[in-house]
Tab-separated table of C-alpha atoms in Angstrom:
chain	number	residue	atom	x	y	z
A	1312	MET	CA	-32.840	7.184	67.989
A	1313	SER	CA	-35.052	9.938	66.624
A	1314	TYR	CA	-36.534	10.362	63.170
A	1315	THR	CA	-37.797	13.474	61.436
A	1316	VAL	CA	-41.295	13.544	59.985
A	1317	HIS	CA	-39.784	13.244	56.500
A	1318	GLU	CA	-37.824	10.147	57.533
A	1319	VAL	CA	-40.911	8.549	59.089
A	1320	ALA	CA	-42.904	9.266	55.963
A	1321	LYS	CA	-40.217	7.661	53.807
A	1322	LEU	CA	-39.921	4.612	56.066
A	1323	SER	CA	-43.630	3.962	56.397
A	1324	GLY	CA	-45.054	5.186	53.121
A	1325	VAL	CA	-47.430	7.443	55.057
A	1326	THR	CA	-47.659	11.027	53.853
A	1327	ILE	CA	-46.487	13.941	55.992
A	1328	LYS	CA	-50.025	15.315	55.843
A	1329	THR	CA	-51.374	12.056	57.288
A	1330	LEU	CA	-48.821	12.084	60.108
A	1331	TYR	CA	-49.852	15.636	60.937
A	1332	HIS	CA	-53.514	14.552	60.971
A	1333	TYR	CA	-52.703	11.647	63.286
A	1334	GLN	CA	-51.042	14.121	65.633
A	1335	LYS	CA	-53.957	16.541	65.412
A	1336	ILE	CA	-56.500	13.921	66.497
A	1337	GLY	CA	-54.212	12.514	69.191
A	1338	LEU	CA	-53.675	9.171	67.503
A	1339	LEU	CA	-49.902	9.395	67.074
A	1340	MET	CA	-47.942	12.070	68.891
A	1341	PRO	CA	-44.288	12.894	68.118
A	1342	GLU	CA	-41.726	11.978	70.728
A	1343	SER	CA	-40.708	15.630	70.829
A	1344	ILE	CA	-41.217	18.934	69.038
A	1345	ALA	CA	-38.230	21.261	68.681
A	1346	GLU	CA	-38.408	25.018	69.183
A	1347	ASN	CA	-38.401	25.487	65.439
A	1348	GLY	CA	-41.521	23.276	65.191
A	1349	TYR	CA	-39.755	20.228	63.798
A	1350	ARG	CA	-41.335	16.984	64.941
A	1351	TYR	CA	-39.280	13.968	65.944
A	1352	TYR	CA	-40.408	10.372	66.392
A	1353	GLY	CA	-38.725	7.602	68.367
A	1354	ASP	CA	-38.796	3.820	68.090
A	1355	LYS	CA	-41.912	3.654	70.278
A	1356	GLU	CA	-43.793	5.971	67.928
A	1357	LEU	CA	-42.716	3.898	64.917
A	1358	GLU	CA	-44.107	0.796	66.616
A	1359	GLN	CA	-47.369	2.635	67.252
A	1360	LEU	CA	-47.518	3.735	63.626
A	1361	GLN	CA	-46.990	0.137	62.532
A	1362	GLN	CA	-49.960	-0.945	64.658
A	1363	ILE	CA	-52.067	1.871	63.238
A	1364	LEU	CA	-51.291	0.728	59.704
A	1365	PHE	CA	-52.185	-2.865	60.582
A	1366	TYR	CA	-55.543	-1.628	61.859
A	1367	ARG	CA	-56.034	0.420	58.700
A	1368	GLU	CA	-55.559	-2.762	56.681
A	1369	LEU	CA	-58.464	-4.167	58.682
A	1370	ASP	CA	-60.583	-1.123	57.711
A	1371	PHE	CA	-60.762	0.194	61.269
A	1372	SER	CA	-61.819	3.842	61.481
A	1373	LEU	CA	-59.309	6.196	63.059
A	1374	GLY	CA	-61.627	6.585	66.049
A	1375	LYS	CA	-61.779	2.842	66.585
A	1376	ILE	CA	-58.013	2.544	66.181
A	1377	LYS	CA	-57.478	5.185	68.847
A	1378	THR	CA	-59.836	3.416	71.240
A	1379	ALA	CA	-58.253	0.016	70.532
A	1380	MET	CA	-54.738	1.277	71.155
A	1381	GLN	CA	-55.734	3.109	74.328
A	1382	ASN	CA	-57.404	-0.022	75.719
A	1383	GLU	CA	-54.680	-2.451	74.619
A	1384	PRO	CA	-52.308	-3.113	77.546
A	1385	SER	CA	-49.742	-5.048	75.560
A	1386	ARG	CA	-48.154	-4.452	72.143
A	1387	LEU	CA	-47.576	-8.200	71.771
A	1388	ARG	CA	-51.216	-8.981	72.512
A	1389	CYS	CA	-52.297	-6.299	70.080
A	1390	LEU	CA	-50.071	-7.708	67.333
A	1391	CYS	CA	-51.350	-11.241	67.940
A	1392	GLU	CA	-54.973	-10.092	67.698
A	1393	GLN	CA	-54.185	-8.155	64.529
A	1394	LYS	CA	-52.514	-11.245	63.061
A	1395	THR	CA	-55.609	-13.331	63.777
A	1396	LEU	CA	-57.881	-10.769	62.136
A	1397	LEU	CA	-55.625	-10.353	59.104
A	1398	MET	CA	-55.305	-14.129	58.632
A	1399	ALA	CA	-59.099	-14.421	58.655
A	1400	ARG	CA	-59.283	-11.680	56.044
A	1401	GLN	CA	-56.543	-13.368	54.017
A	1402	GLN	CA	-58.494	-16.624	53.944
A	1403	ARG	CA	-61.628	-14.843	52.811
A	1404	ILE	CA	-59.771	-12.877	50.152
A	1405	SER	CA	-58.153	-16.108	48.935
A	1406	ARG	CA	-61.609	-17.647	48.512
A	1407	ILE	CA	-62.870	-14.572	46.689
A	1408	LEU	CA	-59.801	-14.485	44.420
A	1409	HIS	CA	-60.368	-18.137	43.564
A	1410	THR	CA	-63.976	-17.333	42.690
A	1411	LEU	CA	-62.837	-14.328	40.639
A	1412	GLU	CA	-60.321	-16.437	38.724
A	1413	GLU	CA	-63.038	-18.979	37.925
A	1414	ALA	CA	-65.391	-16.183	36.830
A	1415	ILE	CA	-62.707	-14.896	34.440
A	1416	THR	CA	-62.195	-18.402	33.039
A	1417	TYR	CA	-65.915	-18.868	32.446
A	1418	ALA	CA	-66.177	-15.396	30.884
A	1419	GLU	CA	-63.282	-16.146	28.536
A	1420	LYS	CA	-65.022	-19.338	27.435
A	1421	GLY	CA	-68.347	-17.551	27.098
A	1422	ALA	CA	-69.872	-20.094	29.470
A	1423	ALA	CA	-72.285	-19.604	32.360
A	1424	MET	CA	-70.853	-19.960	35.840
A	1425	SER	CA	-72.864	-21.975	38.357
A	1426	LYS	CA	-74.772	-19.848	40.838
A	1427	GLU	CA	-73.144	-21.709	43.713
A	1428	LYS	CA	-69.636	-20.917	42.460
A	1429	MET	CA	-70.546	-17.305	41.758
A	1430	PHE	CA	-71.020	-16.604	45.449
A	1431	ALA	CA	-68.235	-18.686	47.000
A	1432	GLY	CA	-66.364	-16.651	49.589
A	1433	LEU	CA	-69.081	-14.099	50.253
A	1434	ASN	CA	-69.711	-12.593	53.664
A	1435	LYS	CA	-73.080	-12.462	55.472
A	1436	GLN	CA	-74.196	-9.191	53.917
A	1437	GLU	CA	-73.243	-10.352	50.429
A	1438	TRP	CA	-75.136	-13.607	50.918
A	1439	GLU	CA	-78.228	-11.657	51.960
A	1440	VAL	CA	-78.045	-9.726	48.695
A	1441	ALA	CA	-77.394	-12.894	46.672
A	1442	LEU	CA	-80.354	-14.730	48.218
A	1443	LYS	CA	-82.776	-11.799	48.003
A	1444	PRO	CA	-84.357	-12.716	44.612
A	1445	GLN	CA	-84.908	-16.321	45.677
A	1446	ASN	CA	-86.242	-15.256	49.062
A	1447	GLU	CA	-88.709	-12.845	47.472
A	1448	TYR	CA	-89.865	-15.553	45.064
A	1449	LEU	CA	-90.389	-18.098	47.847
A	1450	HIS	CA	-92.281	-15.582	49.955
A	1451	GLU	CA	-94.523	-14.493	47.079
A	1452	ASN	CA	-95.294	-17.966	45.751
A	1453	TYR	CA	-95.065	-20.212	48.812
A	1454	SER	CA	-95.403	-17.823	51.783
A	1455	TYR	CA	-91.973	-18.982	52.938
A	1456	SER	CA	-89.014	-16.785	53.799
A	1457	ILE	CA	-85.361	-17.591	54.392
A	1458	ASP	CA	-84.333	-16.341	57.836
A	1459	MET	CA	-81.560	-13.918	56.871
A	1460	GLY	CA	-80.692	-13.342	60.515
A	1461	THR	CA	-79.386	-16.886	60.898
A	1462	ILE	CA	-77.093	-16.830	57.866
A	1463	ASP	CA	-73.621	-18.164	58.655
A	1464	ALA	CA	-71.335	-16.968	55.867
A	1465	ASP	CA	-68.705	-19.684	56.388
A	1466	ALA	CA	-71.360	-22.407	56.444
A	1467	MET	CA	-73.026	-20.954	53.350
A	1468	ASN	CA	-69.718	-20.881	51.505
A	1469	GLU	CA	-69.068	-24.507	52.440
A	1470	LYS	CA	-72.538	-25.503	51.231
A	1471	ALA	CA	-72.030	-23.533	48.017
A	1472	ASN	CA	-68.756	-25.335	47.313
A	1473	GLU	CA	-70.288	-28.755	47.956
A	1474	ALA	CA	-73.362	-27.943	45.861
A	1475	SER	CA	-71.116	-26.673	43.075
A	1476	ASP	CA	-69.177	-29.954	43.046
A	1477	PHE	CA	-72.447	-31.910	42.940
A	1478	ILE	CA	-73.962	-29.812	40.148
A	1479	THR	CA	-70.731	-29.931	38.143
A	1480	PHE	CA	-70.596	-33.724	38.341
A	1481	MET	CA	-74.250	-34.141	37.375
A	1482	SER	CA	-73.898	-31.662	34.528
A	1483	ASN	CA	-70.864	-33.506	33.158
A	1484	ALA	CA	-72.608	-36.845	33.558
A	1485	LEU	CA	-75.571	-35.564	31.548
A	1486	ARG	CA	-73.301	-34.091	28.887
A	1487	ASN	CA	-71.388	-37.364	28.570
A	1488	GLY	CA	-74.509	-39.510	28.362
A	1489	VAL	CA	-74.038	-41.313	31.686
A	1490	SER	CA	-77.172	-43.214	32.697
A	1491	VAL	CA	-79.151	-41.951	35.713
A	1492	ASN	CA	-78.946	-45.560	36.940
A	1493	ALA	CA	-75.125	-45.652	36.871
A	1494	ASN	CA	-73.344	-46.572	40.089
A	1495	GLU	CA	-71.114	-43.498	39.866
A	1496	VAL	CA	-74.180	-41.240	39.730
A	1497	HIS	CA	-75.785	-43.006	42.690
A	1498	SER	CA	-72.518	-42.744	44.620
A	1499	VAL	CA	-72.360	-38.970	44.163
A	1500	ILE	CA	-76.021	-38.584	45.156
A	1501	ASP	CA	-75.357	-40.649	48.287
A	1502	LYS	CA	-72.418	-38.416	49.205
A	1503	HIS	CA	-74.506	-35.297	48.553
A	1504	ILE	CA	-77.336	-36.532	50.776
A	1505	GLN	CA	-74.875	-37.326	53.568
A	1506	PHE	CA	-73.627	-33.749	53.400
A	1507	LEU	CA	-77.177	-32.378	53.508
A	1508	GLN	CA	-77.975	-34.536	56.531
A	1509	ARG	CA	-75.606	-32.429	58.616
A	1510	ASP	CA	-78.233	-29.665	58.687
A	1511	MET	CA	-81.547	-31.325	57.888
A	1512	LYS	CA	-83.484	-34.546	58.072
A	1513	ILE	CA	-83.335	-35.867	54.548
A	1514	ASP	CA	-83.246	-39.348	53.039
A	1515	ALA	CA	-83.349	-40.776	49.537
A	1516	GLN	CA	-87.122	-40.359	49.240
A	1517	SER	CA	-87.211	-36.765	50.460
A	1518	PHE	CA	-84.243	-35.865	48.255
A	1519	ALA	CA	-86.117	-37.275	45.271
A	1520	ALA	CA	-89.145	-35.167	46.231
A	1521	GLN	CA	-86.924	-32.115	46.576
A	1522	SER	CA	-85.394	-32.748	43.155
A	1523	LYS	CA	-88.866	-33.075	41.634
A	1524	PHE	CA	-89.835	-29.723	43.123
A	1525	LEU	CA	-86.741	-28.101	41.617
A	1526	MET	CA	-87.702	-29.577	38.245
A	1527	THR	CA	-91.343	-28.485	38.339
A	1528	ASP	CA	-90.884	-25.025	39.872
A	1529	GLU	CA	-90.122	-22.487	37.135
A	1530	PHE	CA	-87.711	-20.320	39.142
A	1531	HIS	CA	-85.547	-23.176	40.389
A	1532	ARG	CA	-85.736	-25.171	37.159
A	1533	GLN	CA	-84.309	-22.216	35.252
A	1534	MET	CA	-81.446	-21.928	37.755
A	1535	LEU	CA	-80.406	-25.468	36.840
A	1536	GLU	CA	-81.217	-25.287	33.150
A	1537	LYS	CA	-78.913	-22.282	32.768
A	1538	GLN	CA	-76.055	-24.550	33.825
A	1539	GLN	CA	-76.926	-27.346	31.399
A	1540	THR	CA	-80.022	-27.940	29.301
A	1541	GLY	CA	-81.964	-30.850	30.784
A	1542	LEU	CA	-80.043	-30.778	34.085
A	1543	SER	CA	-83.109	-30.345	36.310
A	1544	TYR	CA	-84.718	-33.408	34.673
A	1545	TYR	CA	-81.535	-35.450	34.856
A	1546	ILE	CA	-81.085	-34.782	38.586
A	1547	CYS	CA	-84.756	-35.546	39.239
A	1548	PHE	CA	-84.659	-38.870	37.391
A	1549	ALA	CA	-81.318	-39.800	38.963
A	1550	ALA	CA	-82.669	-39.036	42.433
A	1551	GLU	CA	-85.767	-41.181	41.768
A	1552	SER	CA	-83.522	-43.981	40.482
A	1553	TYR	CA	-81.356	-43.759	43.623
A	1554	ALA	CA	-84.408	-43.775	45.899
A	1555	GLY	CA	-85.864	-46.803	44.146
A	1556	LYS	CA	-82.767	-48.987	44.121
């Protein structure tokens, strides 16, 4: 069955001008061109157009789409690869939408959103931007720099989510007057340390030292104090209590 350019445009939502451009650059050729210049597309061309549109959803340039389709031996394989890429994008967008929804909720309440939650779902480049102020501060004051080249976006997002849960609990505990010696506080600190141990050598004593640094260093203390007044002190004292039990 053949379709006119107007029918293809109506079916696909692609403009006639775009279809002409695809033909001009050799990305999507009509099945046939009549003597009067009318262009006709067959089922094969519609399938190709569908693949092109999938690639466009993945932000592929037209040049890259052309190369991908020329080098792809199987339509099924191409579709499967596109599905994998789109599912990965869907997961990332879902994380970002969740973060956006939380940002809206905090904004409506006039409350400050935790820095960890603010960046949940970011990609590598976005994390580099987010960490730049802290990295510059560490380099200027402690001659230490975060290695941006080793940033794993998925790992950073996981750490941000875990840190957000930890900070939220500690902030609520402080707000509700829970003692730094309480078993529930110690339990959460223990769980937090276990998570940190996946990437670093850290125990109760070193976590307490780390918490003290965050309390005494102006830059990092302010990051915590913006979440809840007194939070940096509360975490420090709770960590010391946990280490001394």
